[in-house]
mmCIF file of C-alpha atoms (C1' of nucleotides) and ligand atoms in Angstrom:
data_model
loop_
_atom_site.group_PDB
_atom_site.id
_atom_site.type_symbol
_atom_site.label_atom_id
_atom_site.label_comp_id
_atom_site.label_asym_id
_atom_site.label_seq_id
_atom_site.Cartn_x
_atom_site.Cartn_y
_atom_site.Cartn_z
ATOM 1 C CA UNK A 1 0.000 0.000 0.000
ATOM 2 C CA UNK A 2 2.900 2.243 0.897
ATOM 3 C CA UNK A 3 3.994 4.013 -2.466
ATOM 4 C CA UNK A 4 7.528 4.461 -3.149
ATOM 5 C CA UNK A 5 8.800 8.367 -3.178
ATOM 6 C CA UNK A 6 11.448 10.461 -4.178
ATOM 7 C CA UNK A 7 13.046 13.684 -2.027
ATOM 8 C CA UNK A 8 11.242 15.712 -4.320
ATOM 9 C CA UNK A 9 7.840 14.779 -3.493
ATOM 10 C CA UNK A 10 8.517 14.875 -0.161
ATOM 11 C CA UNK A 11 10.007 18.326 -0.804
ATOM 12 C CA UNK A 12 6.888 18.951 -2.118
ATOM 13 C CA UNK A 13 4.034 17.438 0.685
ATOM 14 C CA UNK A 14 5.904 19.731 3.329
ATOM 15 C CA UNK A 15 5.559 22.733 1.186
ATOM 16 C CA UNK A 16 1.884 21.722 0.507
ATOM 17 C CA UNK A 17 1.455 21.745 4.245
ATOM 18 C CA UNK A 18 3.064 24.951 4.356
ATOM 19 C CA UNK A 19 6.134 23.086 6.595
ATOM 20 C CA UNK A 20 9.394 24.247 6.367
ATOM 21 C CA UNK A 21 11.534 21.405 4.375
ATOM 22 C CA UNK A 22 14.141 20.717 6.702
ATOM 23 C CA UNK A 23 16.657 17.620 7.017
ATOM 24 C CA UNK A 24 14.763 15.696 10.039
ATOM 25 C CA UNK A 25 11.626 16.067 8.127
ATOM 26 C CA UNK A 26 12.976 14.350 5.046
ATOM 27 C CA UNK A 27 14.454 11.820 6.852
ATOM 28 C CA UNK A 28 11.586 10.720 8.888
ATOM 29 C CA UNK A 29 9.288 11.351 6.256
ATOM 30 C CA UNK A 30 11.887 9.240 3.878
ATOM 31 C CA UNK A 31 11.850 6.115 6.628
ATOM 32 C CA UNK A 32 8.777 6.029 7.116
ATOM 33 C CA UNK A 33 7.555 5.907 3.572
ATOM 34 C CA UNK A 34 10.260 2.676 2.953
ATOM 35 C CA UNK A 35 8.620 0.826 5.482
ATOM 36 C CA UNK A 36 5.316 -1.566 5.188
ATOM 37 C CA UNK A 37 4.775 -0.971 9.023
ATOM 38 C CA UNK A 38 3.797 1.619 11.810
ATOM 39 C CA UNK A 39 7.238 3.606 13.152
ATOM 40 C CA UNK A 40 7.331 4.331 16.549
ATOM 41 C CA UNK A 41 9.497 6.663 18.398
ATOM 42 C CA UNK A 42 11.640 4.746 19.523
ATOM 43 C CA UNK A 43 12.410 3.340 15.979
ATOM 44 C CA UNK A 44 12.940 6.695 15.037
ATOM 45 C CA UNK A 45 15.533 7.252 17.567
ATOM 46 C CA UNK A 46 17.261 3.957 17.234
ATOM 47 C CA UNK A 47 18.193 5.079 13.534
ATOM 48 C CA UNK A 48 18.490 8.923 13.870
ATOM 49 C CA UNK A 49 20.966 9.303 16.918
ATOM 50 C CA UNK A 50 21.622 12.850 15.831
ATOM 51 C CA UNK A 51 18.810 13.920 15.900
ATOM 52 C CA UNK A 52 17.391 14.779 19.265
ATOM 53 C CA UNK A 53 14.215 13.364 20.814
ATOM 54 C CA UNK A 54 11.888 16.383 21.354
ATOM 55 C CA UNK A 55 12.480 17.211 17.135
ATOM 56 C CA UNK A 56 11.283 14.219 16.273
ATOM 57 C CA UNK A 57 7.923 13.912 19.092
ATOM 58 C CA UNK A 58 6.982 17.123 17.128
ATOM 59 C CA UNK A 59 7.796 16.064 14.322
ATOM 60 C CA UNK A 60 5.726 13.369 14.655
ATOM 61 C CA UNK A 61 2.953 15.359 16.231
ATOM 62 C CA UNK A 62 2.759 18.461 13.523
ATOM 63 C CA UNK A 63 2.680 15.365 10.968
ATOM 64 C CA UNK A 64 -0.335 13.790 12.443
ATOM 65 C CA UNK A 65 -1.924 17.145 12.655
ATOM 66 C CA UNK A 66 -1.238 17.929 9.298
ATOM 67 C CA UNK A 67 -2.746 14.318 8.292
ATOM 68 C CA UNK A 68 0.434 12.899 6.587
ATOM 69 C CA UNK A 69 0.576 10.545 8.959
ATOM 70 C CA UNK A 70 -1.431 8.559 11.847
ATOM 71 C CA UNK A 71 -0.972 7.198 14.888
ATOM 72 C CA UNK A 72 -1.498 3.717 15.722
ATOM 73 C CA UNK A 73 -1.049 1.850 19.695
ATOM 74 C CA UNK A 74 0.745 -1.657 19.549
ATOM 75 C CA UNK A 75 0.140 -4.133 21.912
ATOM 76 C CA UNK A 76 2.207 -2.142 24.945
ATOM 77 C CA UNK A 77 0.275 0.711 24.268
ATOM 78 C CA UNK A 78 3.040 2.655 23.032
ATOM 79 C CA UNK A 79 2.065 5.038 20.138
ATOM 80 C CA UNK A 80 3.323 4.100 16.653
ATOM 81 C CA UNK A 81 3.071 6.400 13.279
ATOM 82 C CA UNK A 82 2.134 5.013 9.848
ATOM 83 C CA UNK A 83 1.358 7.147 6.407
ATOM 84 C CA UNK A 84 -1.867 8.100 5.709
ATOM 85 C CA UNK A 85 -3.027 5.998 2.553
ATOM 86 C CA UNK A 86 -5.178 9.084 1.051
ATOM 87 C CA UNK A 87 -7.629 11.498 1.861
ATOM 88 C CA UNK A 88 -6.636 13.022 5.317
ATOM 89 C CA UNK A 89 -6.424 16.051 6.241
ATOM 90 C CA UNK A 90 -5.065 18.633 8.534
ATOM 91 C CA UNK A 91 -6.716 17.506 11.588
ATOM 92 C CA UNK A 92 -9.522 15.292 9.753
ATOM 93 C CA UNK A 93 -8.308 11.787 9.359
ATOM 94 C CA UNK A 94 -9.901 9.176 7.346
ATOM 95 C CA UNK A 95 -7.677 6.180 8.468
ATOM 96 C CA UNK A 96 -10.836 3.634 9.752
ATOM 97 C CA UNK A 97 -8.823 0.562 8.314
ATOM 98 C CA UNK A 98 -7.774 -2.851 10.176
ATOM 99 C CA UNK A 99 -4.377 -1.947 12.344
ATOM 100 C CA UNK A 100 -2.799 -6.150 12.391
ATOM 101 C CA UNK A 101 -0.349 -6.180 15.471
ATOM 102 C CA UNK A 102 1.937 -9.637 14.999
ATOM 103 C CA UNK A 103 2.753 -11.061 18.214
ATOM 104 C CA UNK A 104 5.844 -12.208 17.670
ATOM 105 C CA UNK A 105 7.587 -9.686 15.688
ATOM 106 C CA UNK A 106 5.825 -6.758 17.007
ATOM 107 C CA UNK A 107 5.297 -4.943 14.257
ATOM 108 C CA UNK A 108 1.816 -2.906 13.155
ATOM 109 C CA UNK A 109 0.554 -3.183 9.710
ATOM 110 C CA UNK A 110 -2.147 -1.009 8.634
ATOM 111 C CA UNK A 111 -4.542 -2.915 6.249
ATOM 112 C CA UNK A 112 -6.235 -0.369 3.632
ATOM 113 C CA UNK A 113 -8.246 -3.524 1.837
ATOM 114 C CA UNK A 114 -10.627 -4.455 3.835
ATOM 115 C CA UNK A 115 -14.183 -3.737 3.768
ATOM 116 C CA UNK A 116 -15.095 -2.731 7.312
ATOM 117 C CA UNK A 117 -18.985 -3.879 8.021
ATOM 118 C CA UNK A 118 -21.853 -1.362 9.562
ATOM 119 C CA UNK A 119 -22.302 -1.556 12.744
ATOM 120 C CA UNK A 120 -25.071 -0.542 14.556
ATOM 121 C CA UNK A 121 -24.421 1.001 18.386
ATOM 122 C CA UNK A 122 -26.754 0.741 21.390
ATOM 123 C CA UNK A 123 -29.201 3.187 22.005
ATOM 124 C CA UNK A 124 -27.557 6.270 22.769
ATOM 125 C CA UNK A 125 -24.167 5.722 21.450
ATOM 126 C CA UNK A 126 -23.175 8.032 18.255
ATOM 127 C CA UNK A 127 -19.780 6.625 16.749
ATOM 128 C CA UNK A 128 -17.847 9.136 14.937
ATOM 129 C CA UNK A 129 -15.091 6.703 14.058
ATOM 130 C CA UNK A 130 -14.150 3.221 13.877
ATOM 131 C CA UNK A 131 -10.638 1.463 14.448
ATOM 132 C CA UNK A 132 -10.438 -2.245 14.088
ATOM 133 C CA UNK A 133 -7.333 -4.335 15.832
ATOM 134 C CA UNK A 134 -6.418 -7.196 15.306
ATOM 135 C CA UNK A 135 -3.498 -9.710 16.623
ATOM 136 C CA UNK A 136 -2.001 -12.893 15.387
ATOM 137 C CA UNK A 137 0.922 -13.804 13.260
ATOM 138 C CA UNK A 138 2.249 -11.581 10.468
ATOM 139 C CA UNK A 139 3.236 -13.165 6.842
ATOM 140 C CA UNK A 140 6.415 -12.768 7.031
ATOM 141 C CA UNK A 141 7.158 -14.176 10.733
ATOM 142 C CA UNK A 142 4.816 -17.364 9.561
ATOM 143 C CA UNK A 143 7.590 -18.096 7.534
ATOM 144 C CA UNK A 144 10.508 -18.474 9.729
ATOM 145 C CA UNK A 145 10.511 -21.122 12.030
ATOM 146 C CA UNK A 146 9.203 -20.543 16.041
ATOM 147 C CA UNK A 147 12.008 -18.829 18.069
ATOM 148 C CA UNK B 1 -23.213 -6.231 31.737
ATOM 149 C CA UNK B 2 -20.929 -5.666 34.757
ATOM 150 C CA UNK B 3 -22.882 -7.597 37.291
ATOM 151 C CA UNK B 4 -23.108 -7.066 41.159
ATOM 152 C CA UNK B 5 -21.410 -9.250 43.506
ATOM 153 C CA UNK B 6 -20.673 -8.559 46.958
ATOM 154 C CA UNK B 7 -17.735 -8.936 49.043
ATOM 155 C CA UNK B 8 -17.855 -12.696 49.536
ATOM 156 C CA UNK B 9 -17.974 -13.150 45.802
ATOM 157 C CA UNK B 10 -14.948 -11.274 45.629
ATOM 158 C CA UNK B 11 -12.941 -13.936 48.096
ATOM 159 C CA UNK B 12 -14.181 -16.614 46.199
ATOM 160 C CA UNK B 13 -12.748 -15.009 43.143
ATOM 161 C CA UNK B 14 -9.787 -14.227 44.548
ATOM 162 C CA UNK B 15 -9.459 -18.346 46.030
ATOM 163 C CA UNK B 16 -10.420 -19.719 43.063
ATOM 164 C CA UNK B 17 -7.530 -17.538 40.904
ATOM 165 C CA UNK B 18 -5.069 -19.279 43.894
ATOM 166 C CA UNK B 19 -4.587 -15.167 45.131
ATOM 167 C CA UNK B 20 -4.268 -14.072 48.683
ATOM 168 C CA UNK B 21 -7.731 -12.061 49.787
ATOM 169 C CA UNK B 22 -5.825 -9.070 50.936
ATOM 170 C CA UNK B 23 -7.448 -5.618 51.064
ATOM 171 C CA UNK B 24 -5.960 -3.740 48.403
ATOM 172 C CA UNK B 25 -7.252 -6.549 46.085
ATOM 173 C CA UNK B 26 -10.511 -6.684 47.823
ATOM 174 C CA UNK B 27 -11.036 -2.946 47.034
ATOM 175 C CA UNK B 28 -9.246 -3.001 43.620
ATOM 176 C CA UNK B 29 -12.072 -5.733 42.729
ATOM 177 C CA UNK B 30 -15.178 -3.548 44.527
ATOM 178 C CA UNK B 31 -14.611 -0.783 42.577
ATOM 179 C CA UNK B 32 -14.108 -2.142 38.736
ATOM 180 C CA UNK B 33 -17.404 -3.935 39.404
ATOM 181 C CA UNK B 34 -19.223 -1.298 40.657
ATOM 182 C CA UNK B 35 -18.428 1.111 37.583
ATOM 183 C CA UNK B 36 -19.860 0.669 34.032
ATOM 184 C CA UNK B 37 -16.792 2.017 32.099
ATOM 185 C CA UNK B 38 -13.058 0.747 32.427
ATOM 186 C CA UNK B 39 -10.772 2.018 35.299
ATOM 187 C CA UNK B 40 -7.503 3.231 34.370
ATOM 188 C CA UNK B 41 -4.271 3.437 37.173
ATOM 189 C CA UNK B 42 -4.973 6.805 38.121
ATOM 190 C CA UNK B 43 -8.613 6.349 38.543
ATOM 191 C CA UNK B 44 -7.561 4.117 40.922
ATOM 192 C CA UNK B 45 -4.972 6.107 42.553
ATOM 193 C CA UNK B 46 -7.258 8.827 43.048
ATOM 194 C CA UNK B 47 -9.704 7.414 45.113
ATOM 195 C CA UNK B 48 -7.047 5.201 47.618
ATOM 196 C CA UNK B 49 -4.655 7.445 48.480
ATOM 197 C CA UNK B 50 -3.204 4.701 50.843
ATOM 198 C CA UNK B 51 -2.494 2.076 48.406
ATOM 199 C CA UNK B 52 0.873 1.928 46.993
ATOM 200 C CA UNK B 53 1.098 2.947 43.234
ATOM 201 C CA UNK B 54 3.064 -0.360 43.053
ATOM 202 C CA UNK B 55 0.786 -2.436 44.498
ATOM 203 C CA UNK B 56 -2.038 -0.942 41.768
ATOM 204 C CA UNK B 57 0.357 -1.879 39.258
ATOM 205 C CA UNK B 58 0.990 -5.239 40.190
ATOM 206 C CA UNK B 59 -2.633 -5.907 41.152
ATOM 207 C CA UNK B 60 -4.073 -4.912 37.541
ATOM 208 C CA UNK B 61 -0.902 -7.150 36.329
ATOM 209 C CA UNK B 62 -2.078 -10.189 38.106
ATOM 210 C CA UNK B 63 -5.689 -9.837 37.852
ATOM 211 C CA UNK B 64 -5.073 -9.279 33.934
ATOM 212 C CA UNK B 65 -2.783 -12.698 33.730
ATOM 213 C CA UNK B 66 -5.345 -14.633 35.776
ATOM 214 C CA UNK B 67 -7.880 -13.736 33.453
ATOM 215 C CA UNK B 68 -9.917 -11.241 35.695
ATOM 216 C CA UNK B 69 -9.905 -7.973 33.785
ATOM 217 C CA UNK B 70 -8.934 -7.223 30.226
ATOM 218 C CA UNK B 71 -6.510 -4.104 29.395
ATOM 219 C CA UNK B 72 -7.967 -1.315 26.942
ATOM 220 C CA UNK B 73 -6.421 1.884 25.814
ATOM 221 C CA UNK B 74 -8.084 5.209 25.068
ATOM 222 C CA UNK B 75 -7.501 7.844 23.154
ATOM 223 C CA UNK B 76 -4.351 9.327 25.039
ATOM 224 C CA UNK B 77 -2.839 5.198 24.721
ATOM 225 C CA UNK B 78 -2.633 5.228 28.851
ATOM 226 C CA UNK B 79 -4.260 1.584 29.933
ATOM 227 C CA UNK B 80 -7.499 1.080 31.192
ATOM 228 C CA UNK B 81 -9.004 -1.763 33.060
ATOM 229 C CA UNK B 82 -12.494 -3.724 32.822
ATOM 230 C CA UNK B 83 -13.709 -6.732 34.472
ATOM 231 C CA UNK B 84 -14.278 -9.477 32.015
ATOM 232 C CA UNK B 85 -17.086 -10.712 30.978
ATOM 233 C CA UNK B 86 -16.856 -14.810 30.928
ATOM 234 C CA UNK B 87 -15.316 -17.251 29.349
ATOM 235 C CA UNK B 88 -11.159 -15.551 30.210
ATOM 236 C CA UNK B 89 -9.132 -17.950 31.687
ATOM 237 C CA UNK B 90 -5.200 -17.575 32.734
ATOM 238 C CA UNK B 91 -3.175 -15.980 30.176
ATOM 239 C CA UNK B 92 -6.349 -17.121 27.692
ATOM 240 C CA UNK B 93 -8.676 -13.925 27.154
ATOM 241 C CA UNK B 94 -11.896 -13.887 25.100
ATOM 242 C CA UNK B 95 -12.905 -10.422 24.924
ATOM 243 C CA UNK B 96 -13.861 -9.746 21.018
ATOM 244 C CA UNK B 97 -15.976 -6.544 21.855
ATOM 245 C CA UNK B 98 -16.321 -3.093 20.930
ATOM 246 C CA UNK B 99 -14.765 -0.571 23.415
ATOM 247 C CA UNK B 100 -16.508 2.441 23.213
ATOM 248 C CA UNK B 101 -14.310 6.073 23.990
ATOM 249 C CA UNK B 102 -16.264 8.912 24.891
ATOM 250 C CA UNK B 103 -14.322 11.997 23.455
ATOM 251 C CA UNK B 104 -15.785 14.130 25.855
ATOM 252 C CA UNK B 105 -15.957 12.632 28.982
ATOM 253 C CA UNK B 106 -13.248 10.317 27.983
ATOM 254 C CA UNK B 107 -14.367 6.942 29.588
ATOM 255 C CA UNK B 108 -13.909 4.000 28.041
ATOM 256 C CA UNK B 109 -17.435 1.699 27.895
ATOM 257 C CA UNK B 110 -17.002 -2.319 27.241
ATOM 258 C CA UNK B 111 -19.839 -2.975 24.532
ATOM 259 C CA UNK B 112 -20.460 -6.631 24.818
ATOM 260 C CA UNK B 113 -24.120 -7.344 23.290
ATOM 261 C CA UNK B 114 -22.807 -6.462 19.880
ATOM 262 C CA UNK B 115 -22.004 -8.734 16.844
ATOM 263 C CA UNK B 116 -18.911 -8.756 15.276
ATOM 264 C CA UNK B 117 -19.204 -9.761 11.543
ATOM 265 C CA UNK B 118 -16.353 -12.119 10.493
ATOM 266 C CA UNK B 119 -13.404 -10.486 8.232
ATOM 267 C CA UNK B 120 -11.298 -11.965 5.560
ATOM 268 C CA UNK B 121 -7.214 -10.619 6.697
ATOM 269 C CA UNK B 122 -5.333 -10.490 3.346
ATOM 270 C CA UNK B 123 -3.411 -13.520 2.541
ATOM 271 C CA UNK B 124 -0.672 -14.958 4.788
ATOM 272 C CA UNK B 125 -2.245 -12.844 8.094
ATOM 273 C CA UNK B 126 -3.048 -15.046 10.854
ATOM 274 C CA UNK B 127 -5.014 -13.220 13.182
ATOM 275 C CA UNK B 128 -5.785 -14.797 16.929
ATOM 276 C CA UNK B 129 -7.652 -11.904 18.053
ATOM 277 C CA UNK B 130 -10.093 -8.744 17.134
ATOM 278 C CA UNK B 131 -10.249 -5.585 19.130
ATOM 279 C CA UNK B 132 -12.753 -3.062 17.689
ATOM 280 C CA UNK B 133 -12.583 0.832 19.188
ATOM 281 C CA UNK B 134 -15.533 3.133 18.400
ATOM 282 C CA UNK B 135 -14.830 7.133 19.549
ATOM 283 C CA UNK B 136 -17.867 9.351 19.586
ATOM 284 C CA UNK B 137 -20.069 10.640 22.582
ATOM 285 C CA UNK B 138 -21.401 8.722 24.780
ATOM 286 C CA UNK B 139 -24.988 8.495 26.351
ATOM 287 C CA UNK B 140 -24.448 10.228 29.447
ATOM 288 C CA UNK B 141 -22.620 12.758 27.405
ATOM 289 C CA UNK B 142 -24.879 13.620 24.806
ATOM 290 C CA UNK B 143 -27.660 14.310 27.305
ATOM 291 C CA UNK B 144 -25.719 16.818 29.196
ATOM 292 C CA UNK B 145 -25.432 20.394 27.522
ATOM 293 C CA UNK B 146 -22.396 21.101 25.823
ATOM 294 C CA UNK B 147 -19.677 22.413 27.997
ATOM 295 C "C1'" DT C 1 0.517 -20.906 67.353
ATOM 296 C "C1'" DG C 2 4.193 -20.589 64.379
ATOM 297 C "C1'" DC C 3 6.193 -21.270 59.472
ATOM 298 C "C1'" DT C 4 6.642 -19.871 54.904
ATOM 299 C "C1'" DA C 5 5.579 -18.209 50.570
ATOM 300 C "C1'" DA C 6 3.084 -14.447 48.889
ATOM 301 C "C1'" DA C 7 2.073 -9.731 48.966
ATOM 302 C "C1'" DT C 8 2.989 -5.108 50.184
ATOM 303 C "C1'" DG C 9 5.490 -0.614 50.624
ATOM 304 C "C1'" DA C 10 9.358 2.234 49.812
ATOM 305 C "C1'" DA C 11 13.109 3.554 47.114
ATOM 306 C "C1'" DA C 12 15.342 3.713 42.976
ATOM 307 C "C1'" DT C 13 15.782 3.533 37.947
ATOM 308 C "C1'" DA C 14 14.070 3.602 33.043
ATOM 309 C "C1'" DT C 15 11.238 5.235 29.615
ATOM 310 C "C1'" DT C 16 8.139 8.337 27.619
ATOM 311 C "C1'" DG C 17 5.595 12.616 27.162
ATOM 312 C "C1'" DT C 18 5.783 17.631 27.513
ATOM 313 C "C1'" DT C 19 7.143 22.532 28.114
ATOM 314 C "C1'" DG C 20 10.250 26.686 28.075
ATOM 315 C "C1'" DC C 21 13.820 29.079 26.108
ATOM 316 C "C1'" DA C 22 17.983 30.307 23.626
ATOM 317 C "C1'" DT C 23 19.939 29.513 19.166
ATOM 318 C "C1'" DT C 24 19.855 28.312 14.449
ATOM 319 C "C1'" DT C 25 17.857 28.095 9.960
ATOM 320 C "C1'" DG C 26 14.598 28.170 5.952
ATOM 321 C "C1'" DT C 27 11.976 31.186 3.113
ATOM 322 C "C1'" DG C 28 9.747 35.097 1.169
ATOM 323 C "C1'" DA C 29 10.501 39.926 0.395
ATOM 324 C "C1'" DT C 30 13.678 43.358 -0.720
ATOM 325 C "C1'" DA D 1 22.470 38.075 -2.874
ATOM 326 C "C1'" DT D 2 21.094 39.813 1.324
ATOM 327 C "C1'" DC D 3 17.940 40.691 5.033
ATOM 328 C "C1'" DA D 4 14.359 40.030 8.377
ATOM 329 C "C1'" DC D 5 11.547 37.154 10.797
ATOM 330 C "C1'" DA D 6 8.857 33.385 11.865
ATOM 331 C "C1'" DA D 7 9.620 28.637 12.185
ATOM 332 C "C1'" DA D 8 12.275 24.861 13.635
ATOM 333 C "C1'" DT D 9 15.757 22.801 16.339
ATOM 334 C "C1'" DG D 10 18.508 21.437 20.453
ATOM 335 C "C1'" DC D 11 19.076 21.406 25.216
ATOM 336 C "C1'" DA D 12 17.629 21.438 29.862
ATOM 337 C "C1'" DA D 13 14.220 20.552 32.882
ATOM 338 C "C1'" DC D 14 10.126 18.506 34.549
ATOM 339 C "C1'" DA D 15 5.994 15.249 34.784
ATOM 340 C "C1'" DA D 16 4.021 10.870 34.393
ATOM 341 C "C1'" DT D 17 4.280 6.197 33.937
ATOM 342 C "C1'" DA D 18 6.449 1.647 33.831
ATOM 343 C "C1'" DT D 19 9.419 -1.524 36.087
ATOM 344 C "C1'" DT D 20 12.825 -3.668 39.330
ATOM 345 C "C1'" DT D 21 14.874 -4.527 43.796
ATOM 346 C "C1'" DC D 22 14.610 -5.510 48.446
ATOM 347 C "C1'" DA D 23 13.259 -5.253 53.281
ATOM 348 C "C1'" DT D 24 9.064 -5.867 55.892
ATOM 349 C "C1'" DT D 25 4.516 -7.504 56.666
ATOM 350 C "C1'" DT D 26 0.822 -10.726 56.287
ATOM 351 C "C1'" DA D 27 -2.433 -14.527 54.725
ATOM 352 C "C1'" DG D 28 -3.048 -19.288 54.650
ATOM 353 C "C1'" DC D 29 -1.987 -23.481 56.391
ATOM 354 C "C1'" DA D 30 0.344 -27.292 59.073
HETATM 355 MN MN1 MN E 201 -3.217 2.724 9.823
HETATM 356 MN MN1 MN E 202 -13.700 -4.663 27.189
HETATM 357 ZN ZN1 ZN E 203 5.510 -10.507 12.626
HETATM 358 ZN ZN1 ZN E 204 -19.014 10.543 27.727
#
DNA sequence: TGCTAAATGAAATATTGTTGCATTTGTGAT
DNA sequence: ATCACAAATGCAACAATATTTCATTTAGCA
C-alpha cells in the first residue's frame, strides 16, 4: 500500500502543508515511507541518533496534525506512526482501516483492503469513528521457524 | 453487563484464581465492578490514596494474567481496566468486543451485546484476536449540555 | 501458634511525554 | 544576494508512567 517516493515529493508534501523542508523532516518522512509498518518513536531514535528526541515527538505530532501521517497503539500501548493511505487532512483523518499487530515480531501493519462492516451502536451511542485491531501472526514471521 | 457481587464473591474469586484475599485486592475488585466504564491506574490512585502505586500496578498485572480484567487503551494510549465478561481464563482472554471512547468525557465503555461480523485478513495474516474501538459521545454525554 | 511463601510498601531507575527558552535556519521579500 | 523574521531545532528541565529490587509484613496453612 505504501507508495515508493522520491526527495522531491517529499520536498513537495511539506511545502503543501506549508512546513518548512528541513533535514529531520525528510528523513523521517523518507523512513517512514520505505517501510510496510507503523514507526514508533523509539524506531525513530534507534536510527536517527543525531537527531534529538523532542524534534522528532513534534515532528511526529505536527505530521499527524497535518494528516500525513497517523498514529497507531501496539500491543504495549506505546504510540506508533504510519502514512496516511489518502484522503486526510489537517486535523480530519480518514484512516478507519484494520491496524494487524503480529505477536511475535511486534510490528503494526495497517490494512487499507478491507471492507469494514456497519455496525449498529446501542441506544444512545453516536460513533464518529471506527478502528479495528487485530493480533495474530504476520506473513512474514509465519515463515521463519518458532524462536 | 458488569454484574453485582458482593464482598464474599470477591474472596471466592480471589481463592479460586489461587490469590491471597488481601485488602488492596478486595477494594481493587469492589470498585471495577461497581463502575460501568473501564478504570484506568490513576482512577484508581485517586480514590485510595493509601495504596501503593506499586501495588495498583501489580494488582491490575495479576488480575489481567489470571484472566480477571482485560486491558484497553483510550484515546491518550494510557491503559485502562475492565472486568471481564466470561469465558477468560489464565493468560487465555476472550474479549472480542467493541470498546466504546467517549471523546468528551473520555471513559472507556465495554460494549459486549454487539455482533462482530467475520473479516477476511489479506493472505498470509493469521489473526488470533479482534479488538474493535468506536470514539464518539457517549450516552451520558450527549444528554448533558455542551460544555 | 508458628512457618513460609506471597504480597505489600518504599526507594530507585528507566522510559516516555511535555514545556520553556535560547539559538539556528529556511523562506519570502527586498 | 542579502535581510528580516517566523519557524524549527537542540538542550535542559520537569511530569508521568512503567518496572525492578529488596526489606518488611501478612495470609493461609500445618
Ligand atoms: Mn493505519
Ligand atoms: Mn472490554
Ligand atoms: Zn511478525
Ligand atoms: Zn461521555
Amino acid at each position: 500500500m505504501t507508495q515508493v517516493k522520491n526527495t522531491f515529493q517529499f520536498e513537495d508534501m511539506l511545502k503543501k502543508h506549508h512546513l518548512k523542508k528541513t533535514a529531520p523532516r525528510l528523513r523521517v518522512l523518507s523512513m517512514m515511507y520505505s517501510k510496510t509498518t507503523a514507526t514508533s518513536q523509539p524506531d525513530l531514535e534507534n536510527v536517527m541518533h543525531d537527531i534529538d528526541r523532542v524534534t522528532l515527538y513534534r515532528i511526529l505530532n505536527i505530521f499527524e496534525e497535518k494528516g500525513i501521517i497517523h498514529k497507531v497503539f501496539d500491543l504495549n500501548g506505546t504510540a506508533n506512526y504510519a502514512v496516511c493511505s489518502s484522503g486526510c487532512q489537517e486535523n480530519h483523518h480518514h484512516d478507519e482501516h484494520l491496524h494487524f499487530n503480529c505477536t511475535r515480531c511486534k510490528n503494526v501493519y495497517c490494512i487499507n483492503d478491507l471492507y469494514l462492516p456497519g455496525l449498529t451502536l446501542p441506544e444512545g451511542f453516536k460513533a464518529e469513528s471506527f478502528t479495528l485491531y487485530a493480533n495474530g501472526i504476520c506473513p512474514k514471521c509465519e515463515k521463519k521457524p518458532h524462536h
